[in-house]
C-alpha positions as a printed Julia matrix, in Angstrom:
196×3 Matrix{Float64}:
 100.12   95.18   84.79
  97.29   94.81   82.31
  96.56   97.53   79.78
  93.26   98.33   81.5
  94.9    98.55   84.94
  97.16  101.36   83.76
  94.34  103.48   82.34
  92.21  105.94   84.25
  88.58  105.04   84.84
  86.15  106.24   82.17
  84.47  109.46   83.41
  81.0   108.03   82.75
  81.82  104.96   84.82
  83.18  107.14   87.62
  80.0   109.28   87.62
  77.76  106.2    87.67
  79.68  104.65   90.55
  79.54  107.93   92.45
  75.76  108.1    91.99
  75.43  104.52   93.21
  77.64  105.25   96.25
  75.61  108.35   97.1
  72.37  106.41   96.61
  73.53  103.72   99.01
  74.7   106.19  101.65
  71.4   108.07  101.4
  69.45  104.82  101.79
  71.58  103.79  104.77
  71.1   107.13  106.51
  67.8   105.93  107.93
  68.22  102.15  108.09
  70.71   99.31  108.26
  72.34   97.91  105.14
  70.44   94.64  105.6
  67.19   96.58  105.13
  68.33   98.27  101.91
  67.59   96.76   98.5
  69.34   97.07   95.17
  66.04   98.41   93.79
  66.0   101.27   96.29
  69.62  102.18   95.57
  69.28  102.18   91.78
  66.03  104.14   91.99
  67.72  106.78   94.14
  70.8   106.8    91.88
  68.74  107.03   88.72
  70.31  104.0    87.03
  69.04  100.56   86.07
  69.62   97.26   87.89
  71.74   95.98   85.01
  74.01   99.01   85.41
  74.35   98.25   89.11
  75.45   94.68   88.43
  77.83   95.84   85.72
  79.82   97.64   88.42
  79.15   95.73   91.66
  78.62   92.1    92.59
  76.22   92.97   95.42
  75.29   95.65   97.94
  78.18   94.71  100.22
  80.69   95.38   97.43
  79.04   98.75   96.79
  79.02   99.52  100.51
  82.74   98.78  100.86
  83.42  101.04   97.88
  81.14  103.75   99.3
  82.91  103.53  102.65
  86.43  103.6   101.21
  86.59  107.27  102.2
  86.44  106.26  105.87
  89.59  104.22  105.36
  91.43  107.1   103.72
  90.12  109.5   106.37
  91.37  107.22  109.16
  94.84  106.91  107.65
  95.02  110.65  107.05
  93.74  111.48  110.56
  96.4   109.34  112.19
  99.09  111.07  110.17
  97.74  114.64  110.2
 100.52  115.76  112.53
 103.23  115.17  109.93
 104.75  118.28  108.48
 107.78  116.6   106.96
 109.64  113.32  106.83
 111.61  114.01  110.01
 108.76  115.49  112.06
 108.27  113.96  115.5
 104.77  113.02  116.64
 103.19  115.29  119.24
 102.27  114.06  122.71
  98.61  114.92  122.03
  96.64  113.42  119.15
  96.06  115.51  116.04
  92.66  117.22  116.06
  91.87  115.37  112.84
  91.72  112.08  114.77
  88.85  113.2   117.03
  87.16  114.74  114.0
  87.44  111.47  112.11
  85.96  109.54  115.03
  83.04  111.95  115.34
  82.3   111.67  111.61
  82.53  107.88  111.77
  80.09  107.74  114.68
  77.53  109.57  112.53
  77.64  106.71  110.01
  77.98  104.05  112.69
  75.07  101.83  111.56
  76.56  101.32  108.1
  80.13  100.95  109.31
  79.07   98.39  111.93
  77.69   96.22  109.14
  81.04   96.19  107.33
  83.43   96.43  110.28
  82.86   93.63  112.76
  83.86   93.66  116.45
  87.59   93.09  116.71
  88.2    94.66  113.3
  87.08   91.92  110.9
  84.77   92.27  107.93
  85.38   93.82  104.52
  85.87   97.36  105.8
  88.11   96.17  108.63
  90.28   94.21  106.22
  90.71   97.25  104.0
  91.4    99.6   106.91
  94.0    97.22  108.36
  95.71   96.78  104.98
  95.97  100.52  104.26
  97.11  101.47  107.77
  99.73   98.71  107.72
 101.05   99.86  104.33
 101.31  103.5   105.46
 102.99  102.68  108.79
 105.43  100.3   107.12
 106.39  102.85  104.45
 106.99  105.52  107.1
 109.16  103.27  109.23
 111.15  102.15  106.2
 111.67  105.78  105.12
 113.02  106.6   108.6
 115.16  103.47  108.76
 113.29  102.39  111.91
 113.66   98.73  112.85
 111.1    96.0   112.19
 108.77   97.95  109.92
 106.59   94.89  109.15
 106.09   93.96  112.8
 105.29   97.45  114.05
 103.08   98.29  111.07
 100.99   95.17  111.67
 100.69   95.91  115.38
  99.64   99.54  114.82
  97.12   98.6   112.13
  95.64   95.79  114.22
  95.4    97.93  117.36
  93.72  100.86  115.64
  91.35   98.75  113.55
  90.33   96.6   116.52
  89.78   99.49  118.91
  87.92  101.52  116.29
  85.63   98.57  115.49
  84.95   97.75  119.14
  84.2   101.42  119.84
  81.73  101.58  116.94
  80.04   98.44  118.32
  79.71   99.98  121.8
  82.33   97.78  123.45
  84.35  100.86  124.42
  82.47  103.76  125.98
  84.17  107.04  125.1
  83.4   110.28  123.32
  85.39  110.74  120.1
  87.84  113.21  121.66
  88.35  111.0   124.72
  88.97  107.95  122.55
  91.5   109.9   120.48
  93.29  110.9   123.7
  93.39  107.28  124.88
  94.3   105.72  121.55
  97.11  108.08  120.56
  99.64  107.21  123.29
  98.95  103.51  122.75
  99.8   103.78  119.05
 102.92  105.83  119.8
 104.0   103.21  122.34
 103.73  100.5   119.69
 105.96  102.52  117.38
 108.49  103.09  120.14
 108.42   99.55  121.52
 110.97   98.24  119.0
 112.92  101.37  118.19
 112.4   104.9   117.01
 109.58  105.54  114.62
 106.78  107.96  113.78
């Protein structure tokens, strides 16, 4: 690990990045990412273009950073039922899952730019990676068999279904999708042994 990797981010840098993320999200509230310019984002954020490029390679990199919360929200929503390491998943999805889907739908235009049908794209890659890591860690903690296999299957299924739903390939209200998705994910966990 490098010396800089072990240190916390400078507060000024964190504030600047937050302003840029907010500026991008505000700009994308009314139009697609492809219609947004760096000039518009920096103007809204109150920083210069040089500052933008000091922190981000391009608007896509900023957008992925700005949308990182959706990844954390998805992972947390899928695991909101857990009250302890030995807790068993409920038959019904946690309310946080439908809430997450409803929130994601509100930012659908931006997410669709970064999360392609089938789950590809920069946001899809990040979502898949974080879901896989969480599922694998949980299965390993429980001693459940084949943590790598099941974690990959769960991450791929959720990411793909979520992406296709955002792109209109799956017609369902957020709560209905949560009800349909939950037993499928549980079945993947149970298909090769006990798991969360």
